[in-house]
Amino acid sequence: MKKIEIAPSILSADFCNLERDLKAIANADLVHVDVMDHHFVPNLTLGEPIVKRICEVTDLPVDVHLMIEDPDRWAPEYARLGASSVSFHMGAAHAPVRLARQLRDMGCKACFAVRPAEPVEPIFDILDEFDMILIMTVEPGFGGQKFLDNQMAKVRRLRDEITRRGLDTKIQVDGGVSPKTAHIVAEAGADVLVAGSAVYGADDRAAAIDSIREKAAAAYRD
């Protein structure tokens, strides 16, 4: 079966017991960290000092999702802190290709994020500059939102383009992913699944991760 990666989002974790909640997802593939600045999105989460400690404490690769203004300035800082991958948004970056190349030169994977109302086709010409494309299946800013299945057509178009060009670019889906929706996003072509409340709201976090991974792998569209 296809290698499916699960990235629990600590936005749904207990911030007063963050190290404990990081240890509870040891069977995941990535740790997804949402950085919000109360400007690009209407929420404020965490910043560099906490991301630095997360990188120091966890053995998992840290996947940072920047929902902030001026990622051209700040994305490299998160790479320096130890992030394995950094996503920034269409419309927020002034020079996305230059920023992607800078991140890659630093040994960090460069990822481009697309909100629900944004088309994916404008990035086709620069697709090979990115290691992963993040398709939001909720409006960015808050966890626990309802999954938008109308975004699957976008995922399919992106998967078709990646396959047509023989690229290794991964497709990440973030928003409303759970054991009930994992097969939907995987069938459309996503291979990296972000899950917040579906993992941290479960009594057994490890079992929730395994369930999402298994259902996605069984349904994956190559």
PDB file of C-alpha atoms in Angstrom:
ATOM      1  CA  MET A   1       0.000   0.000   0.000  1.00  0.00           C
ATOM      2  CA  LYS A   2       0.974   3.619  -0.525  1.00  0.00           C
ATOM      3  CA  LYS A   3       3.036   5.232   2.223  1.00  0.00           C
ATOM      4  CA  ILE A   4       0.631   7.612   3.920  1.00  0.00           C
ATOM      5  CA  GLU A   5       1.975  10.141   6.403  1.00  0.00           C
ATOM      6  CA  ILE A   6      -0.070  11.329   9.373  1.00  0.00           C
ATOM      7  CA  ALA A   7       0.675  14.712  10.912  1.00  0.00           C
ATOM      8  CA  PRO A   8      -1.273  15.370  14.117  1.00  0.00           C
ATOM      9  CA  SER A   9      -1.903  19.067  14.658  1.00  0.00           C
ATOM     10  CA  ILE A  10      -0.954  20.313  18.095  1.00  0.00           C
ATOM     11  CA  LEU A  11      -3.541  23.082  17.707  1.00  0.00           C
ATOM     12  CA  SER A  12      -5.853  20.520  19.323  1.00  0.00           C
ATOM     13  CA  ALA A  13      -3.363  19.484  22.020  1.00  0.00           C
ATOM     14  CA  ASP A  14      -3.281  20.655  25.634  1.00  0.00           C
ATOM     15  CA  PHE A  15      -0.792  23.524  25.583  1.00  0.00           C
ATOM     16  CA  CYS A  16      -0.247  23.168  29.337  1.00  0.00           C
ATOM     17  CA  ASN A  17       0.848  19.568  28.772  1.00  0.00           C
ATOM     18  CA  LEU A  18       2.452  19.861  25.363  1.00  0.00           C
ATOM     19  CA  GLU A  19       5.417  17.549  25.953  1.00  0.00           C
ATOM     20  CA  ARG A  20       3.041  14.846  27.201  1.00  0.00           C
ATOM     21  CA  ASP A  21       0.835  15.289  24.151  1.00  0.00           C
ATOM     22  CA  LEU A  22       3.828  15.133  21.811  1.00  0.00           C
ATOM     23  CA  LYS A  23       4.865  11.811  23.347  1.00  0.00           C
ATOM     24  CA  ALA A  24       1.311  10.506  22.850  1.00  0.00           C
ATOM     25  CA  ILE A  25       1.709  10.738  19.044  1.00  0.00           C
ATOM     26  CA  ALA A  26       5.036   8.929  18.753  1.00  0.00           C
ATOM     27  CA  ASN A  27       3.629   6.635  16.032  1.00  0.00           C
ATOM     28  CA  ALA A  28       2.846   9.603  13.766  1.00  0.00           C
ATOM     29  CA  ASP A  29       5.063  10.665  10.869  1.00  0.00           C
ATOM     30  CA  LEU A  30       5.165  14.417  11.486  1.00  0.00           C
ATOM     31  CA  VAL A  31       4.126  16.997  14.061  1.00  0.00           C
ATOM     32  CA  HIS A  32       2.005  19.730  12.475  1.00  0.00           C
ATOM     33  CA  VAL A  33       2.432  23.146  14.103  1.00  0.00           C
ATOM     34  CA  ASP A  34       0.121  26.020  13.160  1.00  0.00           C
ATOM     35  CA  VAL A  35       1.648  29.468  13.562  1.00  0.00           C
ATOM     36  CA  MET A  36      -0.963  32.246  13.368  1.00  0.00           C
ATOM     37  CA  ASP A  37      -0.381  35.966  13.776  1.00  0.00           C
ATOM     38  CA  HIS A  38      -3.903  37.400  14.285  1.00  0.00           C
ATOM     39  CA  HIS A  39      -3.492  39.293  10.999  1.00  0.00           C
ATOM     40  CA  PHE A  40      -3.408  36.830   8.116  1.00  0.00           C
ATOM     41  CA  VAL A  41      -5.995  34.766  10.015  1.00  0.00           C
ATOM     42  CA  PRO A  42      -8.210  35.865  12.936  1.00  0.00           C
ATOM     43  CA  ASN A  43      -6.440  33.759  15.536  1.00  0.00           C
ATOM     44  CA  LEU A  44      -3.203  33.941  17.497  1.00  0.00           C
ATOM     45  CA  THR A  45      -1.353  30.776  18.443  1.00  0.00           C
ATOM     46  CA  LEU A  46       2.364  30.394  19.096  1.00  0.00           C
ATOM     47  CA  GLY A  47       5.685  31.572  17.767  1.00  0.00           C
ATOM     48  CA  GLU A  48       9.397  30.960  17.630  1.00  0.00           C
ATOM     49  CA  PRO A  49      10.250  30.096  21.271  1.00  0.00           C
ATOM     50  CA  ILE A  50       7.632  27.342  21.490  1.00  0.00           C
ATOM     51  CA  VAL A  51       8.456  25.954  18.036  1.00  0.00           C
ATOM     52  CA  LYS A  52      12.123  25.875  19.056  1.00  0.00           C
ATOM     53  CA  ARG A  53      11.285  23.795  22.136  1.00  0.00           C
ATOM     54  CA  ILE A  54       9.015  21.477  20.142  1.00  0.00           C
ATOM     55  CA  CYS A  55      11.889  20.810  17.753  1.00  0.00           C
ATOM     56  CA  GLU A  56      14.133  20.046  20.709  1.00  0.00           C
ATOM     57  CA  VAL A  57      11.683  17.780  22.531  1.00  0.00           C
ATOM     58  CA  THR A  58      10.138  15.639  19.787  1.00  0.00           C
ATOM     59  CA  ASP A  59      11.848  12.982  17.701  1.00  0.00           C
ATOM     60  CA  LEU A  60       9.341  13.530  14.869  1.00  0.00           C
ATOM     61  CA  PRO A  61       9.948  15.942  11.981  1.00  0.00           C
ATOM     62  CA  VAL A  62       8.269  19.265  12.708  1.00  0.00           C
ATOM     63  CA  ASP A  63       5.966  20.517   9.957  1.00  0.00           C
ATOM     64  CA  VAL A  64       5.318  24.245  10.439  1.00  0.00           C
ATOM     65  CA  HIS A  65       2.294  25.838   8.777  1.00  0.00           C
ATOM     66  CA  LEU A  66       2.698  29.614   8.671  1.00  0.00           C
ATOM     67  CA  MET A  67      -0.617  31.468   8.596  1.00  0.00           C
ATOM     68  CA  ILE A  68       1.095  34.814   8.890  1.00  0.00           C
ATOM     69  CA  GLU A  69       1.881  37.955   6.992  1.00  0.00           C
ATOM     70  CA  ASP A  70       5.385  38.367   5.546  1.00  0.00           C
ATOM     71  CA  PRO A  71       6.522  34.719   5.424  1.00  0.00           C
ATOM     72  CA  ASP A  72       9.411  35.941   3.231  1.00  0.00           C
ATOM     73  CA  ARG A  73      10.858  37.393   6.427  1.00  0.00           C
ATOM     74  CA  TRP A  74       9.827  34.733   8.944  1.00  0.00           C
ATOM     75  CA  ALA A  75       9.836  31.338   7.187  1.00  0.00           C
ATOM     76  CA  PRO A  76      13.656  31.033   7.193  1.00  0.00           C
ATOM     77  CA  GLU A  77      13.646  31.700  10.945  1.00  0.00           C
ATOM     78  CA  TYR A  78      11.523  28.600  11.526  1.00  0.00           C
ATOM     79  CA  ALA A  79      13.857  26.581   9.331  1.00  0.00           C
ATOM     80  CA  ARG A  80      16.758  27.748  11.495  1.00  0.00           C
ATOM     81  CA  LEU A  81      14.896  26.620  14.605  1.00  0.00           C
ATOM     82  CA  GLY A  82      14.820  23.079  13.252  1.00  0.00           C
ATOM     83  CA  ALA A  83      11.582  22.774  11.290  1.00  0.00           C
ATOM     84  CA  SER A  84      11.721  19.930   8.781  1.00  0.00           C
ATOM     85  CA  SER A  85       9.189  21.604   6.494  1.00  0.00           C
ATOM     86  CA  VAL A  86       7.598  25.044   6.310  1.00  0.00           C
ATOM     87  CA  SER A  87       4.346  25.900   4.517  1.00  0.00           C
ATOM     88  CA  PHE A  88       3.444  29.452   3.540  1.00  0.00           C
ATOM     89  CA  HIS A  89       0.345  30.788   1.856  1.00  0.00           C
ATOM     90  CA  MET A  90      -0.493  31.924  -1.626  1.00  0.00           C
ATOM     91  CA  GLY A  91      -1.003  35.673  -1.429  1.00  0.00           C
ATOM     92  CA  ALA A  92       1.152  36.110   1.687  1.00  0.00           C
ATOM     93  CA  ALA A  93       4.565  35.596   0.081  1.00  0.00           C
ATOM     94  CA  HIS A  94       5.962  38.310  -2.163  1.00  0.00           C
ATOM     95  CA  ALA A  95       8.552  36.063  -3.825  1.00  0.00           C
ATOM     96  CA  PRO A  96       7.427  32.445  -3.350  1.00  0.00           C
ATOM     97  CA  VAL A  97      10.022  30.848  -5.619  1.00  0.00           C
ATOM     98  CA  ARG A  98      12.894  32.727  -4.010  1.00  0.00           C
ATOM     99  CA  LEU A  99      11.583  31.787  -0.574  1.00  0.00           C
ATOM    100  CA  ALA A 100      11.156  28.125  -1.539  1.00  0.00           C
ATOM    101  CA  ARG A 101      14.722  27.992  -2.836  1.00  0.00           C
ATOM    102  CA  GLN A 102      16.016  29.666   0.320  1.00  0.00           C
ATOM    103  CA  LEU A 103      14.265  27.108   2.512  1.00  0.00           C
ATOM    104  CA  ARG A 104      15.569  24.222   0.416  1.00  0.00           C
ATOM    105  CA  ASP A 105      19.103  25.615   0.574  1.00  0.00           C
ATOM    106  CA  MET A 106      18.743  25.517   4.359  1.00  0.00           C
ATOM    107  CA  GLY A 107      17.803  21.828   4.259  1.00  0.00           C
ATOM    108  CA  CYS A 108      14.127  22.507   4.938  1.00  0.00           C
ATOM    109  CA  LYS A 109      11.283  21.310   2.725  1.00  0.00           C
ATOM    110  CA  ALA A 110       9.375  24.115   1.018  1.00  0.00           C
ATOM    111  CA  CYS A 111       5.598  23.858   0.960  1.00  0.00           C
ATOM    112  CA  PHE A 112       2.884  26.021  -0.541  1.00  0.00           C
ATOM    113  CA  ALA A 113      -0.538  26.337   1.118  1.00  0.00           C
ATOM    114  CA  VAL A 114      -3.834  26.967  -0.709  1.00  0.00           C
ATOM    115  CA  ARG A 115      -7.017  28.179   1.002  1.00  0.00           C
ATOM    116  CA  PRO A 116     -10.469  26.855   0.018  1.00  0.00           C
ATOM    117  CA  ALA A 117     -11.413  29.856  -2.150  1.00  0.00           C
ATOM    118  CA  GLU A 118      -8.103  29.845  -4.027  1.00  0.00           C
ATOM    119  CA  PRO A 119      -7.469  27.895  -7.248  1.00  0.00           C
ATOM    120  CA  VAL A 120      -4.558  25.515  -7.466  1.00  0.00           C
ATOM    121  CA  GLU A 121      -3.764  26.035 -11.161  1.00  0.00           C
ATOM    122  CA  PRO A 122      -1.716  29.242 -10.689  1.00  0.00           C
ATOM    123  CA  ILE A 123       1.031  27.260  -8.968  1.00  0.00           C
ATOM    124  CA  PHE A 124       1.364  24.638 -11.714  1.00  0.00           C
ATOM    125  CA  ASP A 125       4.131  26.612 -13.424  1.00  0.00           C
ATOM    126  CA  ILE A 126       6.236  26.616 -10.249  1.00  0.00           C
ATOM    127  CA  LEU A 127       5.196  23.217  -8.891  1.00  0.00           C
ATOM    128  CA  ASP A 128       8.682  21.751  -9.148  1.00  0.00           C
ATOM    129  CA  GLU A 129       9.966  24.391  -6.720  1.00  0.00           C
ATOM    130  CA  PHE A 130       7.999  22.825  -3.858  1.00  0.00           C
ATOM    131  CA  ASP A 131       8.246  19.586  -1.913  1.00  0.00           C
ATOM    132  CA  MET A 132       4.624  19.632  -0.851  1.00  0.00           C
ATOM    133  CA  ILE A 133       1.370  21.473  -1.563  1.00  0.00           C
ATOM    134  CA  LEU A 134      -1.027  21.957   1.346  1.00  0.00           C
ATOM    135  CA  ILE A 135      -4.704  22.008   0.394  1.00  0.00           C
ATOM    136  CA  MET A 136      -6.884  23.473   3.139  1.00  0.00           C
ATOM    137  CA  THR A 137     -10.202  21.674   3.543  1.00  0.00           C
ATOM    138  CA  VAL A 138     -11.407  24.204   6.111  1.00  0.00           C
ATOM    139  CA  GLU A 139     -10.937  27.954   6.353  1.00  0.00           C
ATOM    140  CA  PRO A 140      -7.592  28.490   8.092  1.00  0.00           C
ATOM    141  CA  GLY A 141      -7.567  29.911  11.577  1.00  0.00           C
ATOM    142  CA  PHE A 142      -9.373  27.520  13.895  1.00  0.00           C
ATOM    143  CA  GLY A 143      -9.450  23.786  14.569  1.00  0.00           C
ATOM    144  CA  GLY A 144     -12.496  21.566  14.729  1.00  0.00           C
ATOM    145  CA  GLN A 145     -14.205  22.847  11.571  1.00  0.00           C
ATOM    146  CA  LYS A 146     -16.340  20.747   9.238  1.00  0.00           C
ATOM    147  CA  PHE A 147     -14.528  19.047   6.350  1.00  0.00           C
ATOM    148  CA  LEU A 148     -15.113  20.693   2.936  1.00  0.00           C
ATOM    149  CA  ASP A 149     -15.404  17.802   0.502  1.00  0.00           C
ATOM    150  CA  ASN A 150     -15.715  20.221  -2.438  1.00  0.00           C
ATOM    151  CA  GLN A 151     -11.940  20.674  -2.221  1.00  0.00           C
ATOM    152  CA  MET A 152     -11.330  17.138  -3.480  1.00  0.00           C
ATOM    153  CA  ALA A 153     -11.635  18.214  -7.114  1.00  0.00           C
ATOM    154  CA  LYS A 154      -8.700  20.523  -6.454  1.00  0.00           C
ATOM    155  CA  VAL A 155      -6.698  17.671  -4.946  1.00  0.00           C
ATOM    156  CA  ARG A 156      -7.446  15.477  -7.988  1.00  0.00           C
ATOM    157  CA  ARG A 157      -6.334  18.175 -10.440  1.00  0.00           C
ATOM    158  CA  LEU A 158      -3.141  18.651  -8.495  1.00  0.00           C
ATOM    159  CA  ARG A 159      -2.447  14.899  -8.329  1.00  0.00           C
ATOM    160  CA  ASP A 160      -3.034  14.620 -12.094  1.00  0.00           C
ATOM    161  CA  GLU A 161      -0.518  17.408 -12.756  1.00  0.00           C
ATOM    162  CA  ILE A 162       2.094  15.905 -10.417  1.00  0.00           C
ATOM    163  CA  THR A 163       1.696  12.490 -12.044  1.00  0.00           C
ATOM    164  CA  ARG A 164       1.750  13.910 -15.577  1.00  0.00           C
ATOM    165  CA  ARG A 165       5.067  15.643 -14.913  1.00  0.00           C
ATOM    166  CA  GLY A 166       6.624  12.797 -12.931  1.00  0.00           C
ATOM    167  CA  LEU A 167       7.219  14.932  -9.855  1.00  0.00           C
ATOM    168  CA  ASP A 168       7.688  13.720  -6.273  1.00  0.00           C
ATOM    169  CA  THR A 169       5.651  16.580  -4.794  1.00  0.00           C
ATOM    170  CA  LYS A 170       3.460  15.475  -1.921  1.00  0.00           C
ATOM    171  CA  ILE A 171      -0.101  16.631  -1.332  1.00  0.00           C
ATOM    172  CA  GLN A 172      -1.065  17.495   2.206  1.00  0.00           C
ATOM    173  CA  VAL A 173      -4.675  17.965   3.300  1.00  0.00           C
ATOM    174  CA  ASP A 174      -5.529  19.884   6.456  1.00  0.00           C
ATOM    175  CA  GLY A 175      -8.981  20.302   7.956  1.00  0.00           C
ATOM    176  CA  GLY A 176     -11.622  17.893   9.164  1.00  0.00           C
ATOM    177  CA  VAL A 177      -9.510  14.797   8.553  1.00  0.00           C
ATOM    178  CA  SER A 178     -10.654  11.831  10.639  1.00  0.00           C
ATOM    179  CA  PRO A 179     -11.147   8.072  10.292  1.00  0.00           C
ATOM    180  CA  LYS A 180     -14.447   8.942   8.572  1.00  0.00           C
ATOM    181  CA  THR A 181     -12.902  11.238   5.934  1.00  0.00           C
ATOM    182  CA  ALA A 182      -9.408   9.766   5.497  1.00  0.00           C
ATOM    183  CA  HIS A 183     -10.482   7.548   2.600  1.00  0.00           C
ATOM    184  CA  ILE A 184     -12.000  10.536   0.780  1.00  0.00           C
ATOM    185  CA  VAL A 185      -8.818  12.624   0.762  1.00  0.00           C
ATOM    186  CA  ALA A 186      -6.595   9.644  -0.031  1.00  0.00           C
ATOM    187  CA  GLU A 187      -8.786   8.529  -2.929  1.00  0.00           C
ATOM    188  CA  ALA A 188      -8.435  12.041  -4.347  1.00  0.00           C
ATOM    189  CA  GLY A 189      -4.635  11.764  -4.179  1.00  0.00           C
ATOM    190  CA  ALA A 190      -3.484  13.246  -0.873  1.00  0.00           C
ATOM    191  CA  ASP A 191      -0.650  11.390   0.857  1.00  0.00           C
ATOM    192  CA  VAL A 192       0.009  13.579   3.919  1.00  0.00           C
ATOM    193  CA  LEU A 193      -2.965  13.966   6.261  1.00  0.00           C
ATOM    194  CA  VAL A 194      -3.155  16.540   9.038  1.00  0.00           C
ATOM    195  CA  ALA A 195      -5.516  15.568  11.867  1.00  0.00           C
ATOM    196  CA  GLY A 196      -6.108  17.605  14.990  1.00  0.00           C
ATOM    197  CA  SER A 197      -9.266  16.956  16.980  1.00  0.00           C
ATOM    198  CA  ALA A 198      -9.633  13.460  15.483  1.00  0.00           C
ATOM    199  CA  VAL A 199      -6.351  12.524  17.171  1.00  0.00           C
ATOM    200  CA  TYR A 200      -6.287  14.642  20.314  1.00  0.00           C
ATOM    201  CA  GLY A 201      -9.997  14.179  20.945  1.00  0.00           C
ATOM    202  CA  ALA A 202      -9.594  10.399  20.972  1.00  0.00           C
ATOM    203  CA  ASP A 203      -9.070   8.380  24.146  1.00  0.00           C
ATOM    204  CA  ASP A 204      -6.272   6.466  22.429  1.00  0.00           C
ATOM    205  CA  ARG A 205      -4.258   8.891  20.279  1.00  0.00           C
ATOM    206  CA  ALA A 206      -1.970   6.202  18.844  1.00  0.00           C
ATOM    207  CA  ALA A 207      -4.935   4.071  17.784  1.00  0.00           C
ATOM    208  CA  ALA A 208      -6.582   7.087  16.124  1.00  0.00           C
ATOM    209  CA  ILE A 209      -3.413   7.740  14.115  1.00  0.00           C
ATOM    210  CA  ASP A 210      -3.221   4.102  13.029  1.00  0.00           C
ATOM    211  CA  SER A 211      -6.889   4.102  12.014  1.00  0.00           C
ATOM    212  CA  ILE A 212      -6.549   7.218   9.869  1.00  0.00           C
ATOM    213  CA  ARG A 213      -3.399   5.869   8.227  1.00  0.00           C
ATOM    214  CA  GLU A 214      -4.898   2.459   7.462  1.00  0.00           C
ATOM    215  CA  LYS A 215      -8.120   3.838   5.977  1.00  0.00           C
ATOM    216  CA  ALA A 216      -6.174   6.329   3.838  1.00  0.00           C
ATOM    217  CA  ALA A 217      -3.637   3.770   2.611  1.00  0.00           C
ATOM    218  CA  ALA A 218      -6.385   1.371   1.559  1.00  0.00           C
ATOM    219  CA  ALA A 219      -8.119   4.051  -0.510  1.00  0.00           C
ATOM    220  CA  TYR A 220      -5.143   5.954  -1.954  1.00  0.00           C
ATOM    221  CA  ARG A 221      -5.330   7.007  -5.575  1.00  0.00           C
ATOM    222  CA  ASP A 222      -1.884   6.784  -7.215  1.00  0.00           C
TER     223      ASP A 222
END
